[in-house]
PDB file of C-alpha atoms in Angstrom:
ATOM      1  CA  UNK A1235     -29.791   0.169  45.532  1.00 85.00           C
ATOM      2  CA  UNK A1236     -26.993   1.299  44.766  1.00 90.00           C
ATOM      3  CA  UNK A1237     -23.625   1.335  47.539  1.00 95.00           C
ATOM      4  CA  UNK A1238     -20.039   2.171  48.015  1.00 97.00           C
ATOM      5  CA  UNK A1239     -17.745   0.547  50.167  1.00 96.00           C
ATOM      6  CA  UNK A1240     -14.199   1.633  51.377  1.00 95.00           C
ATOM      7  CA  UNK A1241     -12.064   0.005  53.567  1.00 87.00           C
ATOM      8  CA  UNK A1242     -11.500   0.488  57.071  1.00 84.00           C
ATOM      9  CA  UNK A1243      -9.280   3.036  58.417  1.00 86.00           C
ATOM     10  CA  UNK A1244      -7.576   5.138  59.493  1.00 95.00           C
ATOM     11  CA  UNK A1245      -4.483   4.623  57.456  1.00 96.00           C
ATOM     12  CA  UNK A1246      -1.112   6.080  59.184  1.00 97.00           C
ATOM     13  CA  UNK A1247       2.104   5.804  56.441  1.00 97.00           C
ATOM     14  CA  UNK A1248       5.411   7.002  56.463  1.00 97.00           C
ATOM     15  CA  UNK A1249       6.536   9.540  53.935  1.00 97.00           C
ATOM     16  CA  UNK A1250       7.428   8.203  50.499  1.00 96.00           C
ATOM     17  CA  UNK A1251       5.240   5.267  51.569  1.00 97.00           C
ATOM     18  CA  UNK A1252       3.001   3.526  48.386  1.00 97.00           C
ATOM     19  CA  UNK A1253      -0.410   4.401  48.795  1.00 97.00           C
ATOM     20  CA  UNK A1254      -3.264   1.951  48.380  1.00 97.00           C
ATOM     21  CA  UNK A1255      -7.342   2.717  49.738  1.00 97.00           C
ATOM     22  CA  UNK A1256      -9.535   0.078  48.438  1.00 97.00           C
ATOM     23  CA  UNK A1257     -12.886   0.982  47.217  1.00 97.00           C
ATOM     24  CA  UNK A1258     -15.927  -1.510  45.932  1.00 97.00           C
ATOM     25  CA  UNK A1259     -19.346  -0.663  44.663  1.00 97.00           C
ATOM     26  CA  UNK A1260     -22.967  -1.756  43.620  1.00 95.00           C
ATOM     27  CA  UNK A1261     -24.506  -0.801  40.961  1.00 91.00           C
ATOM     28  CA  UNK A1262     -27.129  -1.062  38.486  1.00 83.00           C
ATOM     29  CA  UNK A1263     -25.553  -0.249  34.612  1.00 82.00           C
ATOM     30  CA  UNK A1264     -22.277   1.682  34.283  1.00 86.00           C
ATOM     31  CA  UNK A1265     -22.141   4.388  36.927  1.00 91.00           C
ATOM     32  CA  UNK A1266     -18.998   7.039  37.193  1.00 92.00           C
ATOM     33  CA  UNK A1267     -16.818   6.306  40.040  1.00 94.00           C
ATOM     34  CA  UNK A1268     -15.085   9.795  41.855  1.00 95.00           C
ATOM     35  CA  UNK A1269     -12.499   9.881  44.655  1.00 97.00           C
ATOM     36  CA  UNK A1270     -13.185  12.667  46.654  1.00 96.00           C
ATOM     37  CA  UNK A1271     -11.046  14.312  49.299  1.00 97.00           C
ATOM     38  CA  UNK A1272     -11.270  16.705  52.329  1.00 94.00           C
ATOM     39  CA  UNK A1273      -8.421  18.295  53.707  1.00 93.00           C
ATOM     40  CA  UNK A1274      -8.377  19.247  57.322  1.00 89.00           C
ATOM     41  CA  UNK A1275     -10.417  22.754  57.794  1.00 85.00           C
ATOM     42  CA  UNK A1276     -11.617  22.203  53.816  1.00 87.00           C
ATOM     43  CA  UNK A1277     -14.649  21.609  51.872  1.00 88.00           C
ATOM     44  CA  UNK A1278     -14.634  17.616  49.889  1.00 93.00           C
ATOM     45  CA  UNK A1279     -12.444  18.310  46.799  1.00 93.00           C
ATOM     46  CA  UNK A1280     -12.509  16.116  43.381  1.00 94.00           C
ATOM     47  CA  UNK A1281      -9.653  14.296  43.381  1.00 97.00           C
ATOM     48  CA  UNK A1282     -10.297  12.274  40.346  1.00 96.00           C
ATOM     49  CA  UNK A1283     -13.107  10.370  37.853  1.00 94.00           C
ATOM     50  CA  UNK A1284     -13.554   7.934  35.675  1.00 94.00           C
ATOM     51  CA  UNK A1285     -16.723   7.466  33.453  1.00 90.00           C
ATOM     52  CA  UNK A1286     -16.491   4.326  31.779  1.00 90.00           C
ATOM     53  CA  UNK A1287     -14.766   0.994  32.439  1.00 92.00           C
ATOM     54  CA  UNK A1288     -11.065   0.619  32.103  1.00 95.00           C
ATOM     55  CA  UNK A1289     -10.756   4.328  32.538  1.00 95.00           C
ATOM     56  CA  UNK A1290      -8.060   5.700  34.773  1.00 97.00           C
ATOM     57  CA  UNK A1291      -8.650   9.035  36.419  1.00 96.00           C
ATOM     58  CA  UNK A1292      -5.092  10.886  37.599  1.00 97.00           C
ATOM     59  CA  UNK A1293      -4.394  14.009  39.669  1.00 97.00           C
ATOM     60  CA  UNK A1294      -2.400  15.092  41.598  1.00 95.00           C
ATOM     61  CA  UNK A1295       0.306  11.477  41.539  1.00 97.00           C
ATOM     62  CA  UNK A1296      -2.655   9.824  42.482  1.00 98.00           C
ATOM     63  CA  UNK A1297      -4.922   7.051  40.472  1.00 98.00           C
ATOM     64  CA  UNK A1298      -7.581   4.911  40.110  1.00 98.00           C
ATOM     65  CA  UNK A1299      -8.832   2.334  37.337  1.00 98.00           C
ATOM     66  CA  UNK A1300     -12.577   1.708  37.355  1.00 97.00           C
ATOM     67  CA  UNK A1301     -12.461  -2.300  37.267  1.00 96.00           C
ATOM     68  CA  UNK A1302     -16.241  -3.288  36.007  1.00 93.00           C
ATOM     69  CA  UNK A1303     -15.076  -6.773  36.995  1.00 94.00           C
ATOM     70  CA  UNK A1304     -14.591  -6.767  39.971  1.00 95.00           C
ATOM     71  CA  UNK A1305     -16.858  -3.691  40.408  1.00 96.00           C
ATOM     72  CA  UNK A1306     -13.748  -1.862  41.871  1.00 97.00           C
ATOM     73  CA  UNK A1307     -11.713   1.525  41.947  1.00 98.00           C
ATOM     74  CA  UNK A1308      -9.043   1.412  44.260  1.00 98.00           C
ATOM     75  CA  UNK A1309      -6.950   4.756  44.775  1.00 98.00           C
ATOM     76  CA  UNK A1310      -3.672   4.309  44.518  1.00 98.00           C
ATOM     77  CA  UNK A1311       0.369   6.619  44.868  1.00 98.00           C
ATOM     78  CA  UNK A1312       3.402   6.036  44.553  1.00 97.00           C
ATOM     79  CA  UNK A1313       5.001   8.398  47.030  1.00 96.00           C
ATOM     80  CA  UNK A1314       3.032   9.982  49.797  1.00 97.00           C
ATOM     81  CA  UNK A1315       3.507  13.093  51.527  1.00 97.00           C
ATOM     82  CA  UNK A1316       2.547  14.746  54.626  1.00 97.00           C
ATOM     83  CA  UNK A1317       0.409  16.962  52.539  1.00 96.00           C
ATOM     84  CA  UNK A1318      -1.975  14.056  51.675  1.00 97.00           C
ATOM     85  CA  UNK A1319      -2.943  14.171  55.043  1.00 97.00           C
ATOM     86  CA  UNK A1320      -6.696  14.200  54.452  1.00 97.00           C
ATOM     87  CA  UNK A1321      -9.979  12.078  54.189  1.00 96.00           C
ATOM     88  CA  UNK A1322     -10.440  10.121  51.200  1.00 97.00           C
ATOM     89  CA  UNK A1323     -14.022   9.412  49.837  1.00 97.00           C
ATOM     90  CA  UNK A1324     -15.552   6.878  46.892  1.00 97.00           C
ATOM     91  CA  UNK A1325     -18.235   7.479  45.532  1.00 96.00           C
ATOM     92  CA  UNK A1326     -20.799   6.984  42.525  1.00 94.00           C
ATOM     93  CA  UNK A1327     -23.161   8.141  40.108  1.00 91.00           C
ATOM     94  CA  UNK A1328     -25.704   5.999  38.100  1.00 85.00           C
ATOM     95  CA  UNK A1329     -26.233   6.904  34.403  1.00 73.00           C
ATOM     96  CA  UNK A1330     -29.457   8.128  35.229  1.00 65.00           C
ATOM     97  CA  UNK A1331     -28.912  10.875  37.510  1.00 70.00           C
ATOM     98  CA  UNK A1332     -26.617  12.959  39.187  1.00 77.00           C
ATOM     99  CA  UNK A1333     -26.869  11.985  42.935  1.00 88.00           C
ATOM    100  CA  UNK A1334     -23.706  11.070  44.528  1.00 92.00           C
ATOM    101  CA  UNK A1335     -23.637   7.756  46.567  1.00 94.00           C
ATOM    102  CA  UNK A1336     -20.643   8.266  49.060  1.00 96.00           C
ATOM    103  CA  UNK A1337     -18.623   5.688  50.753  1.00 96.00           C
ATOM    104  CA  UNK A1338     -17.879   6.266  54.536  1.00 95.00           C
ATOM    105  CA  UNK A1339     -14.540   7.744  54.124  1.00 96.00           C
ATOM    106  CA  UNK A1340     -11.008   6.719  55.540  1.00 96.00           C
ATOM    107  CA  UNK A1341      -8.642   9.146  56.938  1.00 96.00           C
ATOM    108  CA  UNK A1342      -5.005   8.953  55.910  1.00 97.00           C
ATOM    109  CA  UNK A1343      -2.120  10.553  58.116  1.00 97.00           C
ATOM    110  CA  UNK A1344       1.334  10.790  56.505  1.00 97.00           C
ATOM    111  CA  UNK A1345       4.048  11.228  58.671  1.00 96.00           C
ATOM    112  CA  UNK A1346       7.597  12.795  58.143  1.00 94.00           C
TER     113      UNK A1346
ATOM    114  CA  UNK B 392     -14.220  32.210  40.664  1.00 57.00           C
ATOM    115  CA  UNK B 393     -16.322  32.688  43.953  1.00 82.00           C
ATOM    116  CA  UNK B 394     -17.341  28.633  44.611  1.00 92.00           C
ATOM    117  CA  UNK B 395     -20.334  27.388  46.259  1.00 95.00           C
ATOM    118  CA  UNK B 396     -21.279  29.139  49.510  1.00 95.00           C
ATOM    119  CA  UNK B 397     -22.844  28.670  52.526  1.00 96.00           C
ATOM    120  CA  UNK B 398     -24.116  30.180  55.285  1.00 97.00           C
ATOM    121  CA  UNK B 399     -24.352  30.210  58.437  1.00 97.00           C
ATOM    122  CA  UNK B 400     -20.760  28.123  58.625  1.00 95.00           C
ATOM    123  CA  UNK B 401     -22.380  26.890  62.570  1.00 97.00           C
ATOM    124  CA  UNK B 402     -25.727  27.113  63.397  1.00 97.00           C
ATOM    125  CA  UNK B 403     -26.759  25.856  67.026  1.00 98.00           C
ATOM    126  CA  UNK B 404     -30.357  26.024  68.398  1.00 97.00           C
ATOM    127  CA  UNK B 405     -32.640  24.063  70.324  1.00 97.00           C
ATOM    128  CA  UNK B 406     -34.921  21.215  70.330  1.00 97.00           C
ATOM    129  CA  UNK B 407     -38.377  22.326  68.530  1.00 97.00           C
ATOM    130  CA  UNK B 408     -37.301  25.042  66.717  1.00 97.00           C
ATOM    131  CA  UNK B 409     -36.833  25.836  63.035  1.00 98.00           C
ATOM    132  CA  UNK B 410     -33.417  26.678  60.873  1.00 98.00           C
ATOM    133  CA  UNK B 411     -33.206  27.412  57.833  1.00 98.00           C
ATOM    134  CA  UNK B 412     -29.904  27.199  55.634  1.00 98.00           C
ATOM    135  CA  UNK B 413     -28.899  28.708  52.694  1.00 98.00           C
ATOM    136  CA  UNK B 414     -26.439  27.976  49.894  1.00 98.00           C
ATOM    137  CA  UNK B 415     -25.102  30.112  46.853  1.00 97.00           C
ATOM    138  CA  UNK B 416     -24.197  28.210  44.075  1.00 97.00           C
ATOM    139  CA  UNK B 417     -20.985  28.608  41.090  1.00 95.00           C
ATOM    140  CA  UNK B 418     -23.285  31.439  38.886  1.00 94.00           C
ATOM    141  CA  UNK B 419     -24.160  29.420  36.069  1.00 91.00           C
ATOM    142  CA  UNK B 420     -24.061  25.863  37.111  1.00 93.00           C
ATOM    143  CA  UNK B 421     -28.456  24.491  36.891  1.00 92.00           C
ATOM    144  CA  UNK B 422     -27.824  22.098  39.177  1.00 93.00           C
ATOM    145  CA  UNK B 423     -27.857  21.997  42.570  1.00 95.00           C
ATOM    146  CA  UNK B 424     -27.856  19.210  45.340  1.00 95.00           C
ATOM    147  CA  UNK B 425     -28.072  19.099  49.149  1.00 98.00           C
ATOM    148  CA  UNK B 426     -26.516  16.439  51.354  1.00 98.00           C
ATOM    149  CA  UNK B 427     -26.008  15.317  55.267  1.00 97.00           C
ATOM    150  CA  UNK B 428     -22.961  14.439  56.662  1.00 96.00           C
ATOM    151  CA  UNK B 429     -22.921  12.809  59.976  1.00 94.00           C
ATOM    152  CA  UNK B 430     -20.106  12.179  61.776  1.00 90.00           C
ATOM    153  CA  UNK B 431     -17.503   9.509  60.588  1.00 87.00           C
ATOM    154  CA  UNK B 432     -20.115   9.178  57.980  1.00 91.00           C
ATOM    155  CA  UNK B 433     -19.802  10.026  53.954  1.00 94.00           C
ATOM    156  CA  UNK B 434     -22.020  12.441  52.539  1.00 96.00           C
ATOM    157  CA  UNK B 435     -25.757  11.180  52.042  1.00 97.00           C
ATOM    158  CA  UNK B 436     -28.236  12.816  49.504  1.00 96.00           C
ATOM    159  CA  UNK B 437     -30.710  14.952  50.766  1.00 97.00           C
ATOM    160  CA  UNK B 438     -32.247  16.702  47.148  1.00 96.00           C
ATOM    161  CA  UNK B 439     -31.390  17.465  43.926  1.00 93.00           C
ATOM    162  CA  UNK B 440     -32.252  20.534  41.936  1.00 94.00           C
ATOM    163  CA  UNK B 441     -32.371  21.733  38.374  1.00 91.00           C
ATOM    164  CA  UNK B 442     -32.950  25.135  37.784  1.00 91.00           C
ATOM    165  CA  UNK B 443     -35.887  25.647  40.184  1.00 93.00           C
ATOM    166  CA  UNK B 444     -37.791  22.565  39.990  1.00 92.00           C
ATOM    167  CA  UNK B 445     -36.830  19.873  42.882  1.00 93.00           C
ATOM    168  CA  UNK B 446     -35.871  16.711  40.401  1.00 89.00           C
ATOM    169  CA  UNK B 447     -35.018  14.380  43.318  1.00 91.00           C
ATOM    170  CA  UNK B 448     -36.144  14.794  46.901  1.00 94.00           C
ATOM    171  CA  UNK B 449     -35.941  10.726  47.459  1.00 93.00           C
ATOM    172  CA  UNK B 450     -32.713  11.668  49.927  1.00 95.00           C
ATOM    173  CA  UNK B 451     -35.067  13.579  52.535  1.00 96.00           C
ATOM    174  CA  UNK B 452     -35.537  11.666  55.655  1.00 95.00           C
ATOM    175  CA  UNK B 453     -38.997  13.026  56.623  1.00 94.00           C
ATOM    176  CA  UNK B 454     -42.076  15.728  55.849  1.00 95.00           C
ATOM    177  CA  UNK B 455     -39.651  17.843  58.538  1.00 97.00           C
ATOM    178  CA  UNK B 456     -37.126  18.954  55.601  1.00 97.00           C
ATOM    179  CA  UNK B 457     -37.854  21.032  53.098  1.00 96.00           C
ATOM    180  CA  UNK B 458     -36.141  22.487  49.820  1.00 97.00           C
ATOM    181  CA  UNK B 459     -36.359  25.695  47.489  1.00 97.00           C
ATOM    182  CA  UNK B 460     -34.824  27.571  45.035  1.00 96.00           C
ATOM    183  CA  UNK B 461     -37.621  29.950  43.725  1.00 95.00           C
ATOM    184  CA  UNK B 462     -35.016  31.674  41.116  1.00 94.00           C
ATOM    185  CA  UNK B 463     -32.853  29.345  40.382  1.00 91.00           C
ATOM    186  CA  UNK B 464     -30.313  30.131  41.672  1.00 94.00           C
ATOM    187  CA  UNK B 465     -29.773  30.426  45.625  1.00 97.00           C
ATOM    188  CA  UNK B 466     -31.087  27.889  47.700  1.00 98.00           C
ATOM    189  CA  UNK B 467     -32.574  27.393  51.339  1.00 98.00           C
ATOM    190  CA  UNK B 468     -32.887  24.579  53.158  1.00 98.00           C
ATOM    191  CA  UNK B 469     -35.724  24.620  55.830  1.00 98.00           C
ATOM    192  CA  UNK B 470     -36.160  22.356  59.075  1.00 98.00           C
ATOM    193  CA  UNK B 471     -39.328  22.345  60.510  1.00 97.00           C
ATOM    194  CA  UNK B 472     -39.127  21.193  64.827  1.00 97.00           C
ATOM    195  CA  UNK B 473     -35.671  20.254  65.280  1.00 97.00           C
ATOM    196  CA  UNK B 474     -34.283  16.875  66.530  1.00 97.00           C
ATOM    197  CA  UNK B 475     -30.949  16.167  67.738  1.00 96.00           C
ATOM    198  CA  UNK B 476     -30.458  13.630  65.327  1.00 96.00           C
ATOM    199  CA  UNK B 477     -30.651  16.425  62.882  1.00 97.00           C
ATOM    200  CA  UNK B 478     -26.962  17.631  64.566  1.00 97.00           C
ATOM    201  CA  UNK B 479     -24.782  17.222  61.182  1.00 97.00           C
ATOM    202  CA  UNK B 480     -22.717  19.033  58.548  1.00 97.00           C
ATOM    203  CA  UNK B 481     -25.069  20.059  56.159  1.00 98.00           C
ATOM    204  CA  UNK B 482     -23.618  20.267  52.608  1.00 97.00           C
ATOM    205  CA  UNK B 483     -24.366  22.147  49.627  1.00 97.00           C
ATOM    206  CA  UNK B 484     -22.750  21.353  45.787  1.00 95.00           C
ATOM    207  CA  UNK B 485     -23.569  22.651  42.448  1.00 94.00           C
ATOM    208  CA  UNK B 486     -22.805  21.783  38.883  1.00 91.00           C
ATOM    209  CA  UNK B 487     -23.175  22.776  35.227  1.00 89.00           C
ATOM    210  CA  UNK B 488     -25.830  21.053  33.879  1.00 81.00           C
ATOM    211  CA  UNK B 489     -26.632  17.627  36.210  1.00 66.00           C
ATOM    212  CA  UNK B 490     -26.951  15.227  33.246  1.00 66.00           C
ATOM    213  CA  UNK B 491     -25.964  11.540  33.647  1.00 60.00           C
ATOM    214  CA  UNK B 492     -23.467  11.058  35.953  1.00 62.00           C
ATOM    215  CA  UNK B 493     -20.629  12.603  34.251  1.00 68.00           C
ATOM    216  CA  UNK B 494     -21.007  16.564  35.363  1.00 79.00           C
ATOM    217  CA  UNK B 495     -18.401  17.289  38.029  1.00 86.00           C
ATOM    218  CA  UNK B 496     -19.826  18.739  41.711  1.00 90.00           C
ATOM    219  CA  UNK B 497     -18.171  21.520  43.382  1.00 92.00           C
ATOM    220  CA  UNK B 498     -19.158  21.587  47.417  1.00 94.00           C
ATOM    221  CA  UNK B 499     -19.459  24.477  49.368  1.00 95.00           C
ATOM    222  CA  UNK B 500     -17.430  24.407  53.224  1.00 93.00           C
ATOM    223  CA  UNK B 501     -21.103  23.091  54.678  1.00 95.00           C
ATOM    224  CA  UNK B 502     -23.293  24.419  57.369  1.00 97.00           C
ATOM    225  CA  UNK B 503     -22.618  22.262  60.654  1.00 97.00           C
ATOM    226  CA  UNK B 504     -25.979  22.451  62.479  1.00 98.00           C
ATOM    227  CA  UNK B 505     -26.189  21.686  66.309  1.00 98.00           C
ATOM    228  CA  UNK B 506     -29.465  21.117  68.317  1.00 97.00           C
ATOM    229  CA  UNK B 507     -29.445  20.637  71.628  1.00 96.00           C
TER     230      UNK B 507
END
């Protein structure tokens, strides 16, 4: 079946700090890849998508490439801030339906 | 717009009985999917719907749970002798169409359900 896996966590950077949150999958055929995110007190958020391989999704300063070779889309910023300060989630769709597979989520604190 | 809502936002009861909790979806948007999220845990799939026909209930963990959405539009989500394993943040999320993978989900704030 198919599976997302993230990283462990949780992640504490300084301000300004690169950003990277690793993020694997399984999966039959080509499935979209999301980051999703959840700020404190909020509902999960799209972040960012990409469809097909060797598509980068951006928002926000933030990115990821979907990597069909090493069945990867790692999140990825340049310059954190405090407002970042959130949990970040991977996840997947197959081709054949819409139900999100979710990775367990890693919390990320930035501080000043 | 109003987003996905969902109500109660806490619901606590006891062992044995039965909840039931309901989610308003973005007007418009045919699809609609419940999930569970335990704690520390992502998101699993409970059901999916489109329009008022329940396309995928693989995600529901026993004859327990139980889905509708007679108009196609609001949704309820029914459990049937409580467990405390059951104790999670129950989230709703709706989208325009469901097709293939590409159609973006918005999620409603959740329902966090405790039995005790």
């Amino acid at each position: 079946g198919n599976s997302v896996t993230q990283m462990e966590g949780p992640v504490t950077l300084s301000e300004e700090a690169f950003l990277t949150i690793n993020c694997t999958y399984t999966a039959t055929g080509y499935p979209s890849l999301f980051w999703y995110v959840q700020y404190p007190g909020e509902g999960l958020q799209l972040l960012l998508k990409a469809t097909k391989a060797d598509d980068k999704g951006s928002n926000k300063g933030f990115e990821a490439t979907y990597r069909k070779e090493t069945t990867s889309f790692h999140l990825e910023k340049g310059s954190v801030q405090v407002s970042d300060s959130a949990v970040y989630f991977c996840a997947l769709t197959p081709r054949a339906n819409s139900k999100l597979t979710f990775g367990k989520g890693i919390t990320l604190s930035v501080r000043p | 717009g109003a987003g996905v809502s969902q109500t109660p936002s806490n619901k606590v009861t006891e062992k044995g009985k039965y909840v039931e909790l309901r989610c308003d979806p973005i007007s418009g948007h045919t699809a609609l999917y419940w999930y569970r999220q335990s704690l520390g845990q992502g998101p699993e799939f409970l059901i999916y719907f489109q329009g008022t026909g329940a396309a995928d209930d693989s995600g529901l963990p026993n004859d327990r749970f139980f889905a509708v959405r007679p108009e196609g539009s609001v949704s309820t989500l029914k459990i049937q002798r409580t467990e405390r394993g059951d104790s999670a943040v129950y989230l709703c999320a709706s989208s325009l169409s469901g097709g293939g993978g590409t159609d973006t989900q918005y999620f409603g704030p959740g329902t966090r359900l405790t039995v005790l």
